[in-house]
Coordinates of C-alpha atoms in Angstrom, one line a residue:
X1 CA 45.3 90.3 106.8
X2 CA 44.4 87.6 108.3
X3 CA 45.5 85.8 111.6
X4 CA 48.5 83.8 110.0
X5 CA 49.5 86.5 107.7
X6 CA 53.1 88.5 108.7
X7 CA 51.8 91.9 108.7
X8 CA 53.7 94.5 106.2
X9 CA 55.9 96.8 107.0
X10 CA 52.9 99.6 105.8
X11 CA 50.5 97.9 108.4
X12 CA 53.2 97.9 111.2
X13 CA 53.3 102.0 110.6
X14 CA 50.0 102.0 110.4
X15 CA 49.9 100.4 113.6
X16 CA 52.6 102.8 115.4
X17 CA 50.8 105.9 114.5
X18 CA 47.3 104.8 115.7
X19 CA 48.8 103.6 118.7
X20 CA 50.3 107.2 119.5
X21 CA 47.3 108.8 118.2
X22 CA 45.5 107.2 120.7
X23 CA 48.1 108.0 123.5
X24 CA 48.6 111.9 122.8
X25 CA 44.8 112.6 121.9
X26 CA 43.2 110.5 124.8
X27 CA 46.0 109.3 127.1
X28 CA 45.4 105.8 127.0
X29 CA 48.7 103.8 126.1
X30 CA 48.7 100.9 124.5
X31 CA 52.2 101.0 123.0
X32 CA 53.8 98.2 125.1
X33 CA 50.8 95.7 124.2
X34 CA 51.9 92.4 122.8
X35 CA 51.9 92.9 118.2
X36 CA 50.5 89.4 117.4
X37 CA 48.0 90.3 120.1
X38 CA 46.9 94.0 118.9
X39 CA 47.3 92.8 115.3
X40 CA 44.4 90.5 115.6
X41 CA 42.1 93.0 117.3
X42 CA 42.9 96.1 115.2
X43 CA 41.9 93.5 112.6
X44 CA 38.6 92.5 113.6
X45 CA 38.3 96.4 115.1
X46 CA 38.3 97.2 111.2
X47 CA 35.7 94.3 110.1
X48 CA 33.2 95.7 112.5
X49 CA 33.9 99.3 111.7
X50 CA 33.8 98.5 108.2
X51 CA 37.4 100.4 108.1
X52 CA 39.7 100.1 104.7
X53 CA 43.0 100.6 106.8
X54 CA 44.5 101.4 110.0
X55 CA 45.0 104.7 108.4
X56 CA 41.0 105.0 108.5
X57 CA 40.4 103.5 111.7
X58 CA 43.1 106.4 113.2
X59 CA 41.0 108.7 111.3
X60 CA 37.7 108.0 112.8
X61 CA 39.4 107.5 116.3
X62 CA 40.9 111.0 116.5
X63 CA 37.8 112.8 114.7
X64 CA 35.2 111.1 116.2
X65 CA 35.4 111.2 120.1
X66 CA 33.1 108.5 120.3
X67 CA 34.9 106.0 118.6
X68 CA 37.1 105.5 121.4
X69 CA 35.5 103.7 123.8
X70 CA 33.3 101.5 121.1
X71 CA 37.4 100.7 120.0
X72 CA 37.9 100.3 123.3
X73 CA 35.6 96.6 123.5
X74 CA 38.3 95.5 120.7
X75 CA 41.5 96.7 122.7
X76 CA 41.1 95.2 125.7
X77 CA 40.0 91.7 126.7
X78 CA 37.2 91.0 128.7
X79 CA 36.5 87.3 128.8
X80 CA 36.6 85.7 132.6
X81 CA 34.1 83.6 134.2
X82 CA 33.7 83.4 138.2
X83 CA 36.0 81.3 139.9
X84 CA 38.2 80.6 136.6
X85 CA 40.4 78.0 137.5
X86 CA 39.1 76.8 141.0
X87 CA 42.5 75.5 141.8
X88 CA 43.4 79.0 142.6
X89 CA 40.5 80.1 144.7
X90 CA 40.9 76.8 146.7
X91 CA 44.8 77.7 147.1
X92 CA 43.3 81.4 148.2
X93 CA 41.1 80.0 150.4
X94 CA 42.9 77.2 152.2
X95 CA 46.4 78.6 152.3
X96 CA 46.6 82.3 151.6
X97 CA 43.4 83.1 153.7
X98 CA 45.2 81.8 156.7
X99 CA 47.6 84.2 156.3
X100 CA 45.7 87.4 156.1
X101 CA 43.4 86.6 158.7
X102 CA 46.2 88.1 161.1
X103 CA 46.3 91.7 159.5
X104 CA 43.3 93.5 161.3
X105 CA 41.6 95.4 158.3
X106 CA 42.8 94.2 154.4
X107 CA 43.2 96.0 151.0
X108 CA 42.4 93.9 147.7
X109 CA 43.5 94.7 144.3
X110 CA 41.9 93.4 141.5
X111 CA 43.6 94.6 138.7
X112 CA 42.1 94.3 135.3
X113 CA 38.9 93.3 136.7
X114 CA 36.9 93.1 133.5
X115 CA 33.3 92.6 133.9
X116 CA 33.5 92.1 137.2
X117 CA 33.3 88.5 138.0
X118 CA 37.4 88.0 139.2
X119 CA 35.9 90.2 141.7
X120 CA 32.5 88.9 142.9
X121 CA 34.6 85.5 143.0
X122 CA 36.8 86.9 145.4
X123 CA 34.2 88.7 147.6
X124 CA 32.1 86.3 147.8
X125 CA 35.2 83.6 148.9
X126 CA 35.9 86.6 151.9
X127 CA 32.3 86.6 152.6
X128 CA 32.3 83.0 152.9
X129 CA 35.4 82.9 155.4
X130 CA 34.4 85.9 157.0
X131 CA 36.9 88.6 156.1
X132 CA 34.4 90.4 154.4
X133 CA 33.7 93.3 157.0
X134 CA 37.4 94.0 157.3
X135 CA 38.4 94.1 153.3
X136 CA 38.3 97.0 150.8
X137 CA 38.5 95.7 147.5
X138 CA 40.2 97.9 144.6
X139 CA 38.6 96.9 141.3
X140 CA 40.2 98.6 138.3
X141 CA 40.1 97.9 134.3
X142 CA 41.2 100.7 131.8
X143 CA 37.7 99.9 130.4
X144 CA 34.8 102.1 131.7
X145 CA 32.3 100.2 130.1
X146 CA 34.1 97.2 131.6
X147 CA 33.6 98.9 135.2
X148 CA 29.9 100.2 134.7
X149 CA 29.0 96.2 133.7
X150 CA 31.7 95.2 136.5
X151 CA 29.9 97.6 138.9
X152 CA 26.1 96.2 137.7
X153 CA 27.0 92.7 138.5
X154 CA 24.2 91.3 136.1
X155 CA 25.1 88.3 133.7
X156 CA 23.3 85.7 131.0
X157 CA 22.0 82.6 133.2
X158 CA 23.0 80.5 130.8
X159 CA 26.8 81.2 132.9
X160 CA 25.1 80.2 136.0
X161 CA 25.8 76.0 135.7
X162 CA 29.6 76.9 135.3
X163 CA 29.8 79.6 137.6
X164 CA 28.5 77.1 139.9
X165 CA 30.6 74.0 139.4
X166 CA 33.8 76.3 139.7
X167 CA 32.7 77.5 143.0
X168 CA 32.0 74.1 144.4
X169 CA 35.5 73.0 143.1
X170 CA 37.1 76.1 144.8
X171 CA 36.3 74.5 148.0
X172 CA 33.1 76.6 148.8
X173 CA 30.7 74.4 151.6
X174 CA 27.8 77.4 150.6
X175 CA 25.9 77.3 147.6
X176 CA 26.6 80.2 144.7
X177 CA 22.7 80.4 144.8
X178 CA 23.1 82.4 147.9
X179 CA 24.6 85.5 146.3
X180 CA 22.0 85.8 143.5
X181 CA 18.5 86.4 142.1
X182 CA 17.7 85.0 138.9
X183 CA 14.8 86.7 136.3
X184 CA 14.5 87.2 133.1
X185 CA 17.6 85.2 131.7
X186 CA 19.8 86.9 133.8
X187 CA 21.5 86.8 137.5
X188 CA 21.9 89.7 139.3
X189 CA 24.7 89.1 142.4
X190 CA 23.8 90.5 145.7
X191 CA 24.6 94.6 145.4
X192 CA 25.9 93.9 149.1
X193 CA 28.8 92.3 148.0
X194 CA 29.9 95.6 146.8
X195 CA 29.5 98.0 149.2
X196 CA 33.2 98.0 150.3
X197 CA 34.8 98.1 146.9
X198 CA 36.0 100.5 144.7
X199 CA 35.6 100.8 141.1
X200 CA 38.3 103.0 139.2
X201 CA 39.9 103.3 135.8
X202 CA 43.7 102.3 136.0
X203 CA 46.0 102.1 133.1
X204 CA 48.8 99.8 134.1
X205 CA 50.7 101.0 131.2
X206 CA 50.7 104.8 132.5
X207 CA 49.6 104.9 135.7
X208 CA 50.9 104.8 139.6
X209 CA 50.9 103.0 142.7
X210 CA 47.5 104.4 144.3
X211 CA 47.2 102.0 147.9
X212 CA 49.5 99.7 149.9
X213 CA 47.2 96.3 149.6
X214 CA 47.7 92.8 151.3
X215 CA 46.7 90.9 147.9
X216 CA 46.9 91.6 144.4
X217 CA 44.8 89.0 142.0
X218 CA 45.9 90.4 138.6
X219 CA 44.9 87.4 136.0
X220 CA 45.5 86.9 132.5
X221 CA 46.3 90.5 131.8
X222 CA 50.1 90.6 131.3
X223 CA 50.2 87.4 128.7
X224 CA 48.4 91.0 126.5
X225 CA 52.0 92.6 127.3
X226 CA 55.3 92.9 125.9
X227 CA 58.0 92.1 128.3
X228 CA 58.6 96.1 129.0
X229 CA 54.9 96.4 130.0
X230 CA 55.1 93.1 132.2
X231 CA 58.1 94.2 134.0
X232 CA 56.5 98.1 134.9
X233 CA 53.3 96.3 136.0
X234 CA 55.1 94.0 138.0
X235 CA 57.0 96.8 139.5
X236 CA 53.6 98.2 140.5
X237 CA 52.3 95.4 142.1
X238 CA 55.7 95.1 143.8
X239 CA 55.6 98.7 145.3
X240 CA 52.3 98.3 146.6
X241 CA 52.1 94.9 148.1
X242 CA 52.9 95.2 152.0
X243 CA 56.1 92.8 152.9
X244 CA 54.4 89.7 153.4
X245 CA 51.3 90.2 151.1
X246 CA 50.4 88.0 148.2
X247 CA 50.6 88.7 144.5
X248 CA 48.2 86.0 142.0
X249 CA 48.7 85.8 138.6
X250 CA 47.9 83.6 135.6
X251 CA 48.7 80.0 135.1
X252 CA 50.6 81.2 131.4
X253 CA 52.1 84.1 134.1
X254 CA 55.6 84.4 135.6
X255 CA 57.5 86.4 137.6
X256 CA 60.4 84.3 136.5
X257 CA 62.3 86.9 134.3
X258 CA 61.1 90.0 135.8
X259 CA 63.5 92.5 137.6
X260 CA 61.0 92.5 140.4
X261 CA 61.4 89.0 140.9
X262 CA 63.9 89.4 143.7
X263 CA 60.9 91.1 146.0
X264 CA 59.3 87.7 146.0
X265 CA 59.0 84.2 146.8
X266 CA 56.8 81.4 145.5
X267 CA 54.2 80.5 147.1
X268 CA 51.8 78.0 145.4
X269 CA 54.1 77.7 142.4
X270 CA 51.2 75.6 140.8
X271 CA 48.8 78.1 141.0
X272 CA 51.1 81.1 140.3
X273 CA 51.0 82.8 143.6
X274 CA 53.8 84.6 145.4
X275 CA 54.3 86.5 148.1
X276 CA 56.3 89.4 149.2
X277 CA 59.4 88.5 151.2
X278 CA 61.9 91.0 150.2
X279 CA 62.3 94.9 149.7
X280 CA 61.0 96.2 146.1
X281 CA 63.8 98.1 144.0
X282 CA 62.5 100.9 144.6
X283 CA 63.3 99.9 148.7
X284 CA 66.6 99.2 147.7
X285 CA 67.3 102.0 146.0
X286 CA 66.3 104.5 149.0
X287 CA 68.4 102.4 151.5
X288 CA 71.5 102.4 148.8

């Protein structure tokens, strides 16, 4: 099968039963994720495996423990680079830092955090406008060998020169060169910059609310959703935002047709962040 190809209707069971294989042996769900999406990566999941079928690949998965997190590099995406789209960190930094400035300690969720650099990017920007010492940052991926790389903070140098230019567009007046040592052909950020976060596994597709936060920067993970999977992990980010707290999300992201969309206002429509300015459903429904 290849990318243009209409799966059958053998490969779309196929598909089901590895899907709930995975969710009642190991408890990760990935049901709700987008079909042309999981079609392509269960296909090249089988290349590498050197798997027949689906039907093989569920095989291996349920009798071979360790399958699961090598499948897991194929299930989930981890491509990000620091300070992707500096249009957004500038936004963060020039109109949403403002704002949080006037709550006297801060919670920050990062959620699908990858390899880690949507979060260095973002503690580096609070280090930079000195919110640092007041911040907790949440840093969660359904990946753990996303979250030990995200938690090593190590990456190729060859990254560095884009790394860098995105910072300076974000509005930065320091230099990147500040938060790492090169060696080696690699860059290792400044361990510092994580000794007030928190690295966790989080499934947005089964799990809760866990923290009330001030700002949510949750990036190019729902486009990977069906519109089911969007709306519970809007509703998440809805019931833990405080009322006035600001939710980030990609620039192919909306909250346009979610239920949750009520609970918020836009912001910086250009950059896809919104804020808080209404009670969540759940609110609602208590005070009905």
């Amino acid at each position: 099968m290849t990318e243009t190809t209409i799966p059958s209707a053998t490969t779309e069971i196929e598909l089901d039963l590895l899907l709930e294989a995975i969710w009642r042996r190991y408890h990760y769900d990935f049901r709700n994720y987008s079909r042309d999406s999981l079609h392509r990566r269960m296909e090249r999941a089988c290349t590498h495996f050197e798997c027949a079928s689906l039907s093989e690949l569920q095989h291996r998965v349920l009798h071979d423990p360790g399958m699961l997190g090598q499948l897991m590099g194929h299930l989930t995406i981890q491509v990000s680079e620091m300070f992707r789209d500096p249009a957004y960190f500038r936004s963060l930094r020039e109109k949403v830092i403002p704002h949080l400035r006037t709550w006297p300690s801060l919670k920050v969720w990062i959620a699908g955090c990858a390899n880690g650099e949507e979060f260095y990017s973002l503690a580096i920007l609070f280090r930079e406008e000195g919110l640092e010492e007041r911040t907790i940052f949440y840093c969660t991926d359904i990946n753990p060998a996303a979250l030990e790389a995200a938690k090593a903070g190590i990456y190729d140098v060859e990254r560095i020169p884009g790394f860098i230019r995105n910072h300076r567009e974000s509005g930065a007046q320091t230099s990147l060169s500040d938060h790492y040592t090169a060696g080696f052909g690699a860059v290792r950020f400044d361990p510092s910059l994580r000794h007030r976060a928190v690295f966790a596994n989080h499934n947005l597709a089964s799990d809760e609310v866990f923290s009330e936060v001030q700002l949510i920067s949750s990036r190019n993970v729902l486009i990977y959703f069906d519109r089911e999977l969007q709306d519970r992990a809007l509703g998440l980010f809805d019931r833990s935002l405080t009322r006035g707290g600001f939710l980030g999300l990609g620039s192919r992201e909306t909250l346009r047709f979610s239920s949750h969309s009520p609970s918020f206002s836009d912001f910086d429509a250009d950059q896809r962040i919104y804020r808080r300015t209404s009670p969540s459903n759940e609110e609602n429904a208590r005070a009905a």
